[in-house]
Amino acid sequence: MKLMVLNGPNLNMVGIREKGIYGTVSYQCMIEMIKQEAEKRKIEVDCRQSNHEGDLVDWIQEAYFNGYDGVVMNPGAYTHTSIAIADAVKAIAPIPVVEVHISDINSREEFRHHSYAAPYCLTQIKGHGLAGYVEAMDAIAAAKAGK
């Protein structure tokens, strides 16, 4: 199984920004954890991060055209603003996409409560910290296995 793991704007600042919300683990350590957990599950992961909406849209489409089995996506602030990302997720169906948020977006500011992409995702995992990425990989694996 091959998954693309996408992180949106400011996720490269995990471990630096708002440690009370996002924790103290660095972005690089987060990616290493994702890769280690994927290896345990015999999943190939391709981890990417961009602060640019178009990059994320291009990569979502690339997942479709290059035969990825699923996408784990933390769109960051684009969760609440990007119809383009939502349309890209919708366009690649039936490839499963799981939206991940380190924090519980529903317990934060009102504007963070809405996700444009969530209706087109297999599921949304929020507030489980970095473990949410692992849960997302497991959710896609289960969906692909028909469970």
mmCIF file of N, CA and C in Angstrom:
data_model
loop_
_atom_site.group_PDB
_atom_site.id
_atom_site.type_symbol
_atom_site.label_atom_id
_atom_site.label_comp_id
_atom_site.label_asym_id
_atom_site.label_seq_id
_atom_site.Cartn_x
_atom_site.Cartn_y
_atom_site.Cartn_z
ATOM 1 N N MET A 1 0.844 -1.183 0.000
ATOM 2 C CA MET A 1 0.000 0.000 0.000
ATOM 3 C C MET A 1 0.881 1.234 0.000
ATOM 4 N N LYS A 2 0.464 2.222 -0.773
ATOM 5 C CA LYS A 2 1.221 3.468 -0.890
ATOM 6 C C LYS A 2 0.301 4.646 -0.565
ATOM 7 N N LEU A 3 0.698 5.439 0.439
ATOM 8 C CA LEU A 3 -0.088 6.598 0.859
ATOM 9 C C LEU A 3 0.707 7.879 0.714
ATOM 10 N N MET A 4 0.005 8.937 0.381
ATOM 11 C CA MET A 4 0.585 10.272 0.386
ATOM 12 C C MET A 4 0.130 10.957 1.669
ATOM 13 N N VAL A 5 1.059 11.557 2.397
ATOM 14 C CA VAL A 5 0.746 12.294 3.618
ATOM 15 C C VAL A 5 1.041 13.765 3.333
ATOM 16 N N LEU A 6 -0.006 14.567 3.354
ATOM 17 C CA LEU A 6 0.119 15.987 3.024
ATOM 18 C C LEU A 6 -0.118 16.849 4.252
ATOM 19 N N ASN A 7 0.749 17.813 4.430
ATOM 20 C CA ASN A 7 0.609 18.791 5.506
ATOM 21 C C ASN A 7 0.590 20.186 4.905
ATOM 22 N N GLY A 8 -0.392 20.963 5.323
ATOM 23 C CA GLY A 8 -0.581 22.296 4.783
ATOM 24 C C GLY A 8 0.185 23.373 5.531
ATOM 25 N N PRO A 9 -0.288 24.607 5.403
ATOM 26 C CA PRO A 9 0.439 25.763 5.905
ATOM 27 C C PRO A 9 0.716 25.703 7.402
ATOM 28 N N ASN A 10 1.920 26.069 7.721
ATOM 29 C CA ASN A 10 2.430 26.200 9.089
ATOM 30 C C ASN A 10 2.642 24.878 9.812
ATOM 31 N N LEU A 11 2.339 23.756 9.179
ATOM 32 C CA LEU A 11 2.595 22.475 9.843
ATOM 33 C C LEU A 11 4.093 22.231 9.986
ATOM 34 N N ASN A 12 4.886 22.847 9.137
ATOM 35 C CA ASN A 12 6.349 22.757 9.284
ATOM 36 C C ASN A 12 6.829 23.452 10.561
ATOM 37 N N MET A 13 5.944 24.185 11.221
ATOM 38 C CA MET A 13 6.282 24.900 12.455
ATOM 39 C C MET A 13 5.825 24.146 13.708
ATOM 40 N N VAL A 14 5.338 22.917 13.529
ATOM 41 C CA VAL A 14 4.957 22.092 14.686
ATOM 42 C C VAL A 14 6.180 21.943 15.574
ATOM 43 N N GLY A 15 5.965 22.046 16.868
ATOM 44 C CA GLY A 15 7.066 21.977 17.828
ATOM 45 C C GLY A 15 7.643 23.352 18.142
ATOM 46 N N ILE A 16 7.300 24.323 17.306
ATOM 47 C CA ILE A 16 7.768 25.699 17.497
ATOM 48 C C ILE A 16 6.585 26.594 17.864
ATOM 49 N N ARG A 17 5.508 26.491 17.120
ATOM 50 C CA ARG A 17 4.350 27.370 17.300
ATOM 51 C C ARG A 17 3.353 26.786 18.298
ATOM 52 N N GLU A 18 2.761 27.609 19.075
ATOM 53 C CA GLU A 18 1.654 27.265 19.966
ATOM 54 C C GLU A 18 1.795 25.849 20.552
ATOM 55 N N LYS A 19 2.847 25.677 21.329
ATOM 56 C CA LYS A 19 3.171 24.355 21.877
ATOM 57 C C LYS A 19 2.051 23.778 22.734
ATOM 58 N N GLY A 20 1.260 24.625 23.357
ATOM 59 C CA GLY A 20 0.133 24.159 24.151
ATOM 60 C C GLY A 20 -0.958 23.521 23.304
ATOM 61 N N ILE A 21 -0.997 23.855 22.025
ATOM 62 C CA ILE A 21 -1.997 23.295 21.108
ATOM 63 C C ILE A 21 -1.398 22.155 20.285
ATOM 64 N N TYR A 22 -0.193 22.378 19.750
ATOM 65 C CA TYR A 22 0.391 21.449 18.789
ATOM 66 C C TYR A 22 1.500 20.569 19.365
ATOM 67 N N GLY A 23 1.889 20.802 20.605
ATOM 68 C CA GLY A 23 2.909 19.979 21.232
ATOM 69 C C GLY A 23 4.319 20.482 20.970
ATOM 70 N N THR A 24 5.278 19.731 21.464
ATOM 71 C CA THR A 24 6.682 20.146 21.397
ATOM 72 C C THR A 24 7.514 19.303 20.435
ATOM 73 N N VAL A 25 6.903 18.300 19.830
ATOM 74 C CA VAL A 25 7.623 17.450 18.881
ATOM 75 C C VAL A 25 7.815 18.232 17.583
ATOM 76 N N SER A 26 9.023 18.235 17.064
ATOM 77 C CA SER A 26 9.322 18.973 15.838
ATOM 78 C C SER A 26 8.652 18.329 14.628
ATOM 79 N N TYR A 27 8.543 19.101 13.577
ATOM 80 C CA TYR A 27 7.971 18.581 12.336
ATOM 81 C C TYR A 27 8.778 17.383 11.838
ATOM 82 N N GLN A 28 10.093 17.504 11.860
ATOM 83 C CA GLN A 28 10.932 16.406 11.384
ATOM 84 C C GLN A 28 10.712 15.139 12.215
ATOM 85 N N CYS A 29 10.587 15.277 13.520
ATOM 86 C CA CYS A 29 10.314 14.119 14.378
ATOM 87 C C CYS A 29 8.927 13.545 14.096
ATOM 88 N N MET A 30 7.971 14.412 13.824
ATOM 89 C CA MET A 30 6.630 13.960 13.472
ATOM 90 C C MET A 30 6.669 13.111 12.205
ATOM 91 N N ILE A 31 7.398 13.574 11.209
ATOM 92 C CA ILE A 31 7.509 12.828 9.950
ATOM 93 C C ILE A 31 8.215 11.497 10.179
ATOM 94 N N GLU A 32 9.238 11.492 10.999
ATOM 95 C CA GLU A 32 9.936 10.231 11.304
ATOM 96 C C GLU A 32 9.002 9.249 11.999
ATOM 97 N N MET A 33 8.162 9.739 12.912
ATOM 98 C CA MET A 33 7.194 8.884 13.594
ATOM 99 C C MET A 33 6.209 8.295 12.583
ATOM 100 N N ILE A 34 5.717 9.123 11.674
ATOM 101 C CA ILE A 34 4.782 8.652 10.647
ATOM 102 C C ILE A 34 5.448 7.557 9.814
ATOM 103 N N LYS A 35 6.682 7.782 9.404
ATOM 104 C CA LYS A 35 7.397 6.797 8.583
ATOM 105 C C LYS A 35 7.632 5.497 9.342
ATOM 106 N N GLN A 36 7.969 5.595 10.615
ATOM 107 C CA GLN A 36 8.185 4.389 11.425
ATOM 108 C C GLN A 36 6.895 3.587 11.583
ATOM 109 N N GLU A 37 5.806 4.285 11.860
ATOM 110 C CA GLU A 37 4.518 3.605 12.017
ATOM 111 C C GLU A 37 4.058 3.003 10.687
ATOM 112 N N ALA A 38 4.319 3.687 9.592
ATOM 113 C CA ALA A 38 3.967 3.153 8.270
ATOM 114 C C ALA A 38 4.772 1.891 7.975
ATOM 115 N N GLU A 39 6.054 1.926 8.289
ATOM 116 C CA GLU A 39 6.914 0.765 8.052
ATOM 117 C C GLU A 39 6.408 -0.457 8.826
ATOM 118 N N LYS A 40 5.982 -0.253 10.071
ATOM 119 C CA LYS A 40 5.424 -1.349 10.874
ATOM 120 C C LYS A 40 4.213 -1.976 10.185
ATOM 121 N N ARG A 41 3.487 -1.151 9.432
ATOM 122 C CA ARG A 41 2.259 -1.596 8.776
ATOM 123 C C ARG A 41 2.500 -2.009 7.321
ATOM 124 N N LYS A 42 3.762 -1.988 6.907
ATOM 125 C CA LYS A 42 4.132 -2.301 5.525
ATOM 126 C C LYS A 42 3.441 -1.364 4.534
ATOM 127 N N ILE A 43 3.415 -0.091 4.925
ATOM 128 C CA ILE A 43 2.843 0.968 4.090
ATOM 129 C C ILE A 43 3.975 1.874 3.643
ATOM 130 N N GLU A 44 4.009 2.164 2.361
ATOM 131 C CA GLU A 44 4.957 3.136 1.828
ATOM 132 C C GLU A 44 4.317 4.523 1.956
ATOM 133 N N VAL A 45 5.038 5.461 2.554
ATOM 134 C CA VAL A 45 4.493 6.814 2.696
ATOM 135 C C VAL A 45 5.377 7.830 1.998
ATOM 136 N N ASP A 46 4.718 8.788 1.423
ATOM 137 C CA ASP A 46 5.357 9.910 0.755
ATOM 138 C C ASP A 46 4.861 11.157 1.480
ATOM 139 N N CYS A 47 5.706 11.736 2.344
ATOM 140 C CA CYS A 47 5.298 12.870 3.182
ATOM 141 C C CYS A 47 5.719 14.182 2.541
ATOM 142 N N ARG A 48 4.777 15.111 2.478
ATOM 143 C CA ARG A 48 5.024 16.413 1.858
ATOM 144 C C ARG A 48 4.369 17.520 2.682
ATOM 145 N N GLN A 49 4.942 18.709 2.600
ATOM 146 C CA GLN A 49 4.382 19.882 3.281
ATOM 147 C C GLN A 49 4.532 21.089 2.387
ATOM 148 N N SER A 50 3.497 21.911 2.354
ATOM 149 C CA SER A 50 3.578 23.172 1.627
ATOM 150 C C SER A 50 2.698 24.215 2.297
ATOM 151 N N ASN A 51 3.129 25.440 2.185
ATOM 152 C CA ASN A 51 2.338 26.575 2.641
ATOM 153 C C ASN A 51 1.475 27.134 1.505
ATOM 154 N N HIS A 52 1.494 26.457 0.349
ATOM 155 C CA HIS A 52 0.816 26.960 -0.845
ATOM 156 C C HIS A 52 -0.332 26.045 -1.261
ATOM 157 N N GLU A 53 -1.501 26.615 -1.377
ATOM 158 C CA GLU A 53 -2.713 25.873 -1.705
ATOM 159 C C GLU A 53 -2.576 25.083 -3.003
ATOM 160 N N GLY A 54 -2.029 25.698 -4.027
ATOM 161 C CA GLY A 54 -1.904 25.033 -5.321
ATOM 162 C C GLY A 54 -1.033 23.791 -5.271
ATOM 163 N N ASP A 55 0.014 23.827 -4.455
ATOM 164 C CA ASP A 55 0.853 22.630 -4.295
ATOM 165 C C ASP A 55 0.016 21.474 -3.760
ATOM 166 N N LEU A 56 -0.795 21.758 -2.758
ATOM 167 C CA LEU A 56 -1.625 20.715 -2.152
ATOM 168 C C LEU A 56 -2.621 20.156 -3.159
ATOM 169 N N VAL A 57 -3.235 21.022 -3.950
ATOM 170 C CA VAL A 57 -4.165 20.581 -4.997
ATOM 171 C C VAL A 57 -3.426 19.707 -6.005
ATOM 172 N N ASP A 58 -2.254 20.162 -6.449
ATOM 173 C CA ASP A 58 -1.462 19.382 -7.412
ATOM 174 C C ASP A 58 -1.120 18.007 -6.853
ATOM 175 N N TRP A 59 -0.734 17.947 -5.590
ATOM 176 C CA TRP A 59 -0.342 16.672 -4.986
ATOM 177 C C TRP A 59 -1.538 15.738 -4.818
ATOM 178 N N ILE A 60 -2.697 16.275 -4.473
ATOM 179 C CA ILE A 60 -3.901 15.446 -4.369
ATOM 180 C C ILE A 60 -4.200 14.821 -5.730
ATOM 181 N N GLN A 61 -4.114 15.610 -6.781
ATOM 182 C CA GLN A 61 -4.327 15.085 -8.127
ATOM 183 C C GLN A 61 -3.244 14.077 -8.501
ATOM 184 N N GLU A 62 -2.009 14.341 -8.105
ATOM 185 C CA GLU A 62 -0.906 13.412 -8.366
ATOM 186 C C GLU A 62 -1.173 12.061 -7.716
ATOM 187 N N ALA A 63 -1.770 12.058 -6.537
ATOM 188 C CA ALA A 63 -2.092 10.795 -5.870
ATOM 189 C C ALA A 63 -2.992 9.942 -6.755
ATOM 190 N N TYR A 64 -3.910 10.580 -7.439
ATOM 191 C CA TYR A 64 -4.813 9.869 -8.348
ATOM 192 C C TYR A 64 -4.052 9.340 -9.565
ATOM 193 N N PHE A 65 -3.322 10.214 -10.213
ATOM 194 C CA PHE A 65 -2.664 9.847 -11.469
ATOM 195 C C PHE A 65 -1.487 8.891 -11.281
ATOM 196 N N ASN A 66 -0.906 8.864 -10.086
ATOM 197 C CA ASN A 66 0.258 8.014 -9.850
ATOM 198 C C ASN A 66 -0.046 6.777 -9.007
ATOM 199 N N GLY A 67 -1.306 6.446 -8.861
ATOM 200 C CA GLY A 67 -1.689 5.171 -8.270
ATOM 201 C C GLY A 67 -1.520 5.033 -6.767
ATOM 202 N N TYR A 68 -1.624 6.120 -6.034
ATOM 203 C CA TYR A 68 -1.590 6.020 -4.570
ATOM 204 C C TYR A 68 -2.876 5.354 -4.093
ATOM 205 N N ASP A 69 -2.791 4.654 -2.975
ATOM 206 C CA ASP A 69 -3.946 3.968 -2.419
ATOM 207 C C ASP A 69 -4.789 4.858 -1.516
ATOM 208 N N GLY A 70 -4.239 5.993 -1.110
ATOM 209 C CA GLY A 70 -4.968 6.905 -0.250
ATOM 210 C C GLY A 70 -4.129 8.108 0.098
ATOM 211 N N VAL A 71 -4.794 9.078 0.709
ATOM 212 C CA VAL A 71 -4.149 10.327 1.115
ATOM 213 C C VAL A 71 -4.526 10.624 2.561
ATOM 214 N N VAL A 72 -3.509 10.900 3.362
ATOM 215 C CA VAL A 72 -3.695 11.419 4.718
ATOM 216 C C VAL A 72 -3.379 12.901 4.604
ATOM 217 N N MET A 73 -4.316 13.746 4.999
ATOM 218 C CA MET A 73 -4.154 15.173 4.744
ATOM 219 C C MET A 73 -4.487 16.003 5.967
ATOM 220 N N ASN A 74 -3.530 16.835 6.364
ATOM 221 C CA ASN A 74 -3.793 17.887 7.340
ATOM 222 C C ASN A 74 -3.695 19.193 6.565
ATOM 223 N N PRO A 75 -4.831 19.734 6.128
ATOM 224 C CA PRO A 75 -4.789 20.937 5.303
ATOM 225 C C PRO A 75 -4.506 22.220 6.075
ATOM 226 N N GLY A 76 -4.307 22.120 7.398
ATOM 227 C CA GLY A 76 -4.032 23.319 8.186
ATOM 228 C C GLY A 76 -5.151 24.324 8.012
ATOM 229 N N ALA A 77 -4.785 25.584 7.931
ATOM 230 C CA ALA A 77 -5.780 26.656 7.822
ATOM 231 C C ALA A 77 -6.617 26.566 6.550
ATOM 232 N N TYR A 78 -6.124 25.872 5.523
ATOM 233 C CA TYR A 78 -6.924 25.708 4.301
ATOM 234 C C TYR A 78 -8.175 24.861 4.542
ATOM 235 N N THR A 79 -8.220 24.164 5.655
ATOM 236 C CA THR A 79 -9.407 23.403 6.033
ATOM 237 C C THR A 79 -10.640 24.296 5.953
ATOM 238 N N HIS A 80 -10.492 25.507 6.434
ATOM 239 C CA HIS A 80 -11.617 26.414 6.658
ATOM 240 C C HIS A 80 -11.825 27.406 5.521
ATOM 241 N N THR A 81 -10.961 27.338 4.492
ATOM 242 C CA THR A 81 -11.036 28.345 3.441
ATOM 243 C C THR A 81 -10.993 27.800 2.022
ATOM 244 N N SER A 82 -10.531 26.569 1.825
ATOM 245 C CA SER A 82 -10.200 26.132 0.468
ATOM 246 C C SER A 82 -11.248 25.234 -0.176
ATOM 247 N N ILE A 83 -11.999 25.834 -1.057
ATOM 248 C CA ILE A 83 -12.908 25.061 -1.899
ATOM 249 C C ILE A 83 -12.094 24.298 -2.935
ATOM 250 N N ALA A 84 -10.949 24.851 -3.350
ATOM 251 C CA ALA A 84 -10.088 24.174 -4.325
ATOM 252 C C ALA A 84 -9.591 22.833 -3.793
ATOM 253 N N ILE A 85 -9.187 22.777 -2.537
ATOM 254 C CA ILE A 85 -8.745 21.509 -1.950
ATOM 255 C C ILE A 85 -9.932 20.563 -1.820
ATOM 256 N N ALA A 86 -11.060 21.061 -1.406
ATOM 257 C CA ALA A 86 -12.261 20.218 -1.317
ATOM 258 C C ALA A 86 -12.607 19.630 -2.679
ATOM 259 N N ASP A 87 -12.556 20.449 -3.725
ATOM 260 C CA ASP A 87 -12.854 19.964 -5.073
ATOM 261 C C ASP A 87 -11.840 18.915 -5.532
ATOM 262 N N ALA A 88 -10.571 19.104 -5.160
ATOM 263 C CA ALA A 88 -9.537 18.124 -5.531
ATOM 264 C C ALA A 88 -9.800 16.790 -4.837
ATOM 265 N N VAL A 89 -10.157 16.832 -3.559
ATOM 266 C CA VAL A 89 -10.472 15.599 -2.823
ATOM 267 C C VAL A 89 -11.679 14.916 -3.456
ATOM 268 N N LYS A 90 -12.691 15.693 -3.773
ATOM 269 C CA LYS A 90 -13.902 15.163 -4.401
ATOM 270 C C LYS A 90 -13.572 14.531 -5.759
ATOM 271 N N ALA A 91 -12.672 15.158 -6.498
ATOM 272 C CA ALA A 91 -12.336 14.703 -7.843
ATOM 273 C C ALA A 91 -11.615 13.365 -7.873
ATOM 274 N N ILE A 92 -10.869 13.036 -6.824
ATOM 275 C CA ILE A 92 -10.082 11.799 -6.871
ATOM 276 C C ILE A 92 -10.824 10.586 -6.317
ATOM 277 N N ALA A 93 -12.081 10.768 -5.928
ATOM 278 C CA ALA A 93 -12.867 9.616 -5.464
ATOM 279 C C ALA A 93 -12.798 8.547 -6.544
ATOM 280 N N PRO A 94 -12.646 7.309 -6.187
ATOM 281 C CA PRO A 94 -12.843 6.678 -4.890
ATOM 282 C C PRO A 94 -11.575 6.503 -4.046
ATOM 283 N N ILE A 95 -10.494 7.196 -4.363
ATOM 284 C CA ILE A 95 -9.305 7.106 -3.509
ATOM 285 C C ILE A 95 -9.650 7.710 -2.158
ATOM 286 N N PRO A 96 -9.485 6.946 -1.068
ATOM 287 C CA PRO A 96 -9.850 7.484 0.245
ATOM 288 C C PRO A 96 -8.880 8.554 0.738
ATOM 289 N N VAL A 97 -9.452 9.604 1.268
ATOM 290 C CA VAL A 97 -8.701 10.688 1.880
ATOM 291 C C VAL A 97 -9.185 10.807 3.317
ATOM 292 N N VAL A 98 -8.242 10.873 4.251
ATOM 293 C CA VAL A 98 -8.594 11.096 5.654
ATOM 294 C C VAL A 98 -8.021 12.440 6.061
ATOM 295 N N GLU A 99 -8.883 13.300 6.582
ATOM 296 C CA GLU A 99 -8.467 14.618 7.059
ATOM 297 C C GLU A 99 -8.054 14.500 8.522
ATOM 298 N N VAL A 100 -6.875 14.995 8.832
ATOM 299 C CA VAL A 100 -6.315 14.914 10.184
ATOM 300 C C VAL A 100 -6.065 16.315 10.724
ATOM 301 N N HIS A 101 -6.361 16.491 12.001
ATOM 302 C CA HIS A 101 -6.019 17.723 12.709
ATOM 303 C C HIS A 101 -5.413 17.342 14.047
ATOM 304 N N ILE A 102 -4.267 17.893 14.358
ATOM 305 C CA ILE A 102 -3.590 17.613 15.622
ATOM 306 C C ILE A 102 -4.455 18.077 16.783
ATOM 307 N N SER A 103 -5.027 19.257 16.654
ATOM 308 C CA SER A 103 -5.888 19.799 17.712
ATOM 309 C C SER A 103 -7.343 19.466 17.408
ATOM 310 N N ASP A 104 -8.202 19.644 18.388
ATOM 311 C CA ASP A 104 -9.638 19.474 18.187
ATOM 312 C C ASP A 104 -10.175 20.799 17.658
ATOM 313 N N ILE A 105 -10.338 20.874 16.357
ATOM 314 C CA ILE A 105 -10.751 22.135 15.729
ATOM 315 C C ILE A 105 -12.119 22.600 16.213
ATOM 316 N N ASN A 106 -12.939 21.674 16.693
ATOM 317 C CA ASN A 106 -14.270 22.066 17.175
ATOM 318 C C ASN A 106 -14.239 22.706 18.550
ATOM 319 N N SER A 107 -13.125 22.608 19.254
ATOM 320 C CA SER A 107 -13.037 23.244 20.572
ATOM 321 C C SER A 107 -12.240 24.545 20.506
ATOM 322 N N ARG A 108 -11.909 24.957 19.296
ATOM 323 C CA ARG A 108 -11.143 26.196 19.118
ATOM 324 C C ARG A 108 -12.051 27.305 18.585
ATOM 325 N N GLU A 109 -11.482 28.326 18.002
ATOM 326 C CA GLU A 109 -12.260 29.456 17.509
ATOM 327 C C GLU A 109 -13.350 28.983 16.543
ATOM 328 N N GLU A 110 -14.443 29.704 16.547
ATOM 329 C CA GLU A 110 -15.611 29.350 15.725
ATOM 330 C C GLU A 110 -15.247 29.127 14.253
ATOM 331 N N PHE A 111 -14.390 29.969 13.692
ATOM 332 C CA PHE A 111 -14.077 29.845 12.261
ATOM 333 C C PHE A 111 -13.371 28.534 11.928
ATOM 334 N N ARG A 112 -12.808 27.867 12.931
ATOM 335 C CA ARG A 112 -12.109 26.596 12.695
ATOM 336 C C ARG A 112 -13.048 25.387 12.690
ATOM 337 N N HIS A 113 -14.293 25.586 12.973
ATOM 338 C CA HIS A 113 -15.222 24.464 13.109
ATOM 339 C C HIS A 113 -15.638 23.867 11.769
ATOM 340 N N HIS A 114 -15.541 24.626 10.698
ATOM 341 C CA HIS A 114 -16.010 24.156 9.393
ATOM 342 C C HIS A 114 -14.853 23.677 8.524
ATOM 343 N N SER A 115 -15.034 22.517 7.910
ATOM 344 C CA SER A 115 -14.079 21.995 6.935
ATOM 345 C C SER A 115 -14.781 21.832 5.597
ATOM 346 N N TYR A 116 -14.217 22.451 4.581
ATOM 347 C CA TYR A 116 -14.785 22.298 3.241
ATOM 348 C C TYR A 116 -14.560 20.898 2.681
ATOM 349 N N ALA A 117 -13.418 20.277 2.993
ATOM 350 C CA ALA A 117 -13.086 18.968 2.422
ATOM 351 C C ALA A 117 -13.723 17.799 3.151
ATOM 352 N N ALA A 118 -14.043 17.952 4.431
ATOM 353 C CA ALA A 118 -14.524 16.827 5.250
ATOM 354 C C ALA A 118 -15.668 16.029 4.619
ATOM 355 N N PRO A 119 -16.649 16.658 3.971
ATOM 356 C CA PRO A 119 -17.740 15.861 3.396
ATOM 357 C C PRO A 119 -17.281 14.872 2.321
ATOM 358 N N TYR A 120 -16.113 15.093 1.752
ATOM 359 C CA TYR A 120 -15.609 14.239 0.678
ATOM 360 C C TYR A 120 -14.537 13.265 1.163
ATOM 361 N N CYS A 121 -14.262 13.304 2.452
ATOM 362 C CA CYS A 121 -13.237 12.442 3.043
ATOM 363 C C CYS A 121 -13.864 11.181 3.628
ATOM 364 N N LEU A 122 -13.057 10.147 3.726
ATOM 365 C CA LEU A 122 -13.474 8.906 4.373
ATOM 366 C C LEU A 122 -13.884 9.194 5.815
ATOM 367 N N THR A 123 -13.065 9.981 6.503
ATOM 368 C CA THR A 123 -13.349 10.401 7.870
ATOM 369 C C THR A 123 -12.473 11.602 8.204
ATOM 370 N N GLN A 124 -12.762 12.204 9.338
ATOM 371 C CA GLN A 124 -11.960 13.313 9.857
ATOM 372 C C GLN A 124 -11.530 12.933 11.276
ATOM 373 N N ILE A 125 -10.229 13.039 11.527
ATOM 374 C CA ILE A 125 -9.686 12.732 12.854
ATOM 375 C C ILE A 125 -9.160 14.031 13.427
ATOM 376 N N LYS A 126 -9.655 14.405 14.596
ATOM 377 C CA LYS A 126 -9.261 15.682 15.183
ATOM 378 C C LYS A 126 -9.040 15.534 16.672
ATOM 379 N N GLY A 127 -8.007 16.220 17.146
ATOM 380 C CA GLY A 127 -7.761 16.260 18.574
ATOM 381 C C GLY A 127 -7.038 15.063 19.148
ATOM 382 N N HIS A 128 -6.474 14.220 18.314
ATOM 383 C CA HIS A 128 -5.743 13.053 18.798
ATOM 384 C C HIS A 128 -4.240 13.243 18.716
ATOM 385 N N GLY A 129 -3.825 14.492 18.532
ATOM 386 C CA GLY A 129 -2.404 14.777 18.444
ATOM 387 C C GLY A 129 -1.787 14.095 17.236
ATOM 388 N N LEU A 130 -0.511 13.761 17.345
ATOM 389 C CA LEU A 130 0.194 13.133 16.230
ATOM 390 C C LEU A 130 -0.316 11.723 15.960
ATOM 391 N N ALA A 131 -0.933 11.103 16.950
ATOM 392 C CA ALA A 131 -1.506 9.766 16.761
ATOM 393 C C ALA A 131 -2.597 9.768 15.692
ATOM 394 N N GLY A 132 -3.172 10.926 15.425
ATOM 395 C CA GLY A 132 -4.193 11.023 14.385
ATOM 396 C C GLY A 132 -3.692 10.584 13.024
ATOM 397 N N TYR A 133 -2.415 10.828 12.747
ATOM 398 C CA TYR A 133 -1.837 10.405 11.469
ATOM 399 C C TYR A 133 -1.805 8.878 11.373
ATOM 400 N N VAL A 134 -1.482 8.229 12.469
ATOM 401 C CA VAL A 134 -1.439 6.766 12.507
ATOM 402 C C VAL A 134 -2.864 6.213 12.363
ATOM 403 N N GLU A 135 -3.809 6.814 13.068
ATOM 404 C CA GLU A 135 -5.208 6.400 12.951
ATOM 405 C C GLU A 135 -5.694 6.547 11.512
ATOM 406 N N ALA A 136 -5.253 7.592 10.844
ATOM 407 C CA ALA A 136 -5.652 7.824 9.454
ATOM 408 C C ALA A 136 -5.107 6.729 8.538
ATOM 409 N N MET A 137 -3.843 6.348 8.740
ATOM 410 C CA MET A 137 -3.276 5.259 7.941
ATOM 411 C C MET A 137 -4.071 3.980 8.162
ATOM 412 N N ASP A 138 -4.404 3.697 9.417
ATOM 413 C CA ASP A 138 -5.182 2.496 9.738
ATOM 414 C C ASP A 138 -6.576 2.551 9.129
ATOM 415 N N ALA A 139 -7.194 3.712 9.118
ATOM 416 C CA ALA A 139 -8.530 3.863 8.545
ATOM 417 C C ALA A 139 -8.509 3.598 7.046
ATOM 418 N N ILE A 140 -7.484 4.094 6.363
ATOM 419 C CA ILE A 140 -7.390 3.849 4.914
ATOM 420 C C ILE A 140 -7.114 2.373 4.648
ATOM 421 N N ALA A 141 -6.211 1.774 5.425
ATOM 422 C CA ALA A 141 -5.907 0.351 5.258
ATOM 423 C C ALA A 141 -7.164 -0.490 5.464
ATOM 424 N N ALA A 142 -7.959 -0.168 6.479
ATOM 425 C CA ALA A 142 -9.193 -0.904 6.748
ATOM 426 C C ALA A 142 -10.194 -0.721 5.604
ATOM 427 N N ALA A 143 -10.298 0.493 5.088
ATOM 428 C CA ALA A 143 -11.215 0.760 3.986
ATOM 429 C C ALA A 143 -10.804 -0.006 2.735
ATOM 430 N N LYS A 144 -9.501 -0.059 2.478
ATOM 431 C CA LYS A 144 -9.009 -0.779 1.312
ATOM 432 C C LYS A 144 -9.204 -2.280 1.460
ATOM 433 N N ALA A 145 -9.172 -2.751 2.704
ATOM 434 C CA ALA A 145 -9.371 -4.179 2.974
ATOM 435 C C ALA A 145 -10.859 -4.544 3.015
ATOM 436 N N GLY A 146 -11.709 -3.534 2.913
ATOM 437 C CA GLY A 146 -13.142 -3.765 2.927
ATOM 438 C C GLY A 146 -13.737 -3.991 4.295
ATOM 439 N N LYS A 147 -13.050 -3.474 5.319
ATOM 440 C CA LYS A 147 -13.536 -3.660 6.693
ATOM 441 C C LYS A 147 -14.355 -2.487 7.150
#
